[in-house]
Amino acid sequence: MNPWASALLTIGIPMLLFLYLKGRIETPKAGLIAVAVYILLGLTMISLGWDISPWVIVIPGLFVALLNVSQLWQTAR
């Protein structure tokens, strides 16, 4: 598959999910759900044999998830 199409697919689906959930639940929780979908979608693409490095998916996803968890922790105080 075209790398640009896979990048748009990997980023587009979680972004749409985030924008949909943002109005329904707290923003950090919506972001955490979107990041989880991003990581799972990326790992699925890797397991299907698409030409994507696992580090391109996992490292940014974990970083953003850490930011969302810290934001959730601060709002819980």
mmCIF file of C-alpha atoms in Angstrom:
data_model
loop_
_atom_site.group_PDB
_atom_site.id
_atom_site.type_symbol
_atom_site.label_atom_id
_atom_site.label_comp_id
_atom_site.label_asym_id
_atom_site.label_seq_id
_atom_site.Cartn_x
_atom_site.Cartn_y
_atom_site.Cartn_z
ATOM 1 C CA MET A 1 0.000 0.000 0.000
ATOM 2 C CA ASN A 2 1.071 3.561 -0.631
ATOM 3 C CA PRO A 3 2.885 4.992 2.420
ATOM 4 C CA TRP A 4 0.888 8.228 2.240
ATOM 5 C CA ALA A 5 -2.397 6.342 2.225
ATOM 6 C CA SER A 6 -1.358 4.259 5.206
ATOM 7 C CA ALA A 7 -0.225 7.391 7.079
ATOM 8 C CA LEU A 8 -3.546 9.116 6.397
ATOM 9 C CA LEU A 9 -5.413 6.016 7.496
ATOM 10 C CA THR A 10 -3.329 5.640 10.646
ATOM 11 C CA ILE A 11 -3.766 9.267 11.669
ATOM 12 C CA GLY A 12 -7.242 9.915 10.247
ATOM 13 C CA ILE A 13 -9.246 7.237 12.055
ATOM 14 C CA PRO A 14 -8.006 8.124 15.568
ATOM 15 C CA MET A 15 -8.444 11.851 14.812
ATOM 16 C CA LEU A 16 -12.067 11.338 13.774
ATOM 17 C CA LEU A 17 -12.644 9.206 16.858
ATOM 18 C CA PHE A 18 -11.095 11.892 19.074
ATOM 19 C CA LEU A 19 -13.217 14.650 17.557
ATOM 20 C CA TYR A 20 -16.354 12.540 17.961
ATOM 21 C CA LEU A 21 -15.626 11.595 21.576
ATOM 22 C CA LYS A 22 -14.346 15.025 22.611
ATOM 23 C CA GLY A 23 -17.869 16.406 22.885
ATOM 24 C CA ARG A 24 -19.170 13.386 24.763
ATOM 25 C CA ILE A 25 -16.499 12.699 27.408
ATOM 26 C CA GLU A 26 -13.555 14.554 28.952
ATOM 27 C CA THR A 27 -10.879 15.596 26.473
ATOM 28 C CA PRO A 28 -8.009 13.618 28.103
ATOM 29 C CA LYS A 29 -10.087 10.420 28.089
ATOM 30 C CA ALA A 30 -11.031 10.982 24.439
ATOM 31 C CA GLY A 31 -7.362 11.529 23.622
ATOM 32 C CA LEU A 32 -6.344 8.380 25.456
ATOM 33 C CA ILE A 33 -8.919 6.332 23.541
ATOM 34 C CA ALA A 34 -7.735 7.859 20.252
ATOM 35 C CA VAL A 35 -4.092 7.053 21.067
ATOM 36 C CA ALA A 36 -4.998 3.464 21.951
ATOM 37 C CA VAL A 37 -6.784 3.114 18.604
ATOM 38 C CA TYR A 38 -3.769 4.693 16.867
ATOM 39 C CA ILE A 39 -1.374 2.171 18.406
ATOM 40 C CA LEU A 40 -3.656 -0.811 17.746
ATOM 41 C CA LEU A 41 -4.285 0.277 14.158
ATOM 42 C CA GLY A 42 -0.564 0.752 13.555
ATOM 43 C CA LEU A 43 0.325 -2.619 15.051
ATOM 44 C CA THR A 44 -2.387 -4.236 12.939
ATOM 45 C CA MET A 45 -0.880 -2.692 9.807
ATOM 46 C CA ILE A 46 2.554 -3.968 10.811
ATOM 47 C CA SER A 47 1.232 -7.480 11.428
ATOM 48 C CA LEU A 48 -0.467 -7.436 8.022
ATOM 49 C CA GLY A 49 2.911 -6.779 6.434
ATOM 50 C CA TRP A 50 2.545 -3.125 5.492
ATOM 51 C CA ASP A 51 5.783 -1.231 5.075
ATOM 52 C CA ILE A 52 5.702 0.713 8.374
ATOM 53 C CA SER A 53 8.351 0.750 11.060
ATOM 54 C CA PRO A 54 6.937 -0.273 14.439
ATOM 55 C CA TRP A 55 8.804 2.575 16.123
ATOM 56 C CA VAL A 56 6.933 5.137 14.027
ATOM 57 C CA ILE A 57 3.702 3.910 15.615
ATOM 58 C CA VAL A 58 4.709 2.906 19.131
ATOM 59 C CA ILE A 59 7.015 5.745 20.267
ATOM 60 C CA PRO A 60 4.713 8.707 19.423
ATOM 61 C CA GLY A 61 1.679 6.789 20.647
ATOM 62 C CA LEU A 62 3.235 6.053 24.024
ATOM 63 C CA PHE A 63 4.452 9.632 24.366
ATOM 64 C CA VAL A 64 0.989 11.092 23.721
ATOM 65 C CA ALA A 65 -0.597 8.474 25.981
ATOM 66 C CA LEU A 66 1.786 9.512 28.771
ATOM 67 C CA LEU A 67 0.785 13.152 28.265
ATOM 68 C CA ASN A 68 -2.911 12.237 28.382
ATOM 69 C CA VAL A 69 -2.477 10.175 31.535
ATOM 70 C CA SER A 70 -0.627 13.032 33.236
ATOM 71 C CA GLN A 71 -3.404 15.415 32.199
ATOM 72 C CA LEU A 72 -6.026 13.036 33.576
ATOM 73 C CA TRP A 73 -4.058 12.743 36.809
ATOM 74 C CA GLN A 74 -3.905 16.538 37.172
ATOM 75 C CA THR A 75 -7.639 16.996 36.550
ATOM 76 C CA ALA A 76 -8.455 14.298 39.115
ATOM 77 C CA ARG A 77 -6.791 16.319 41.889
#
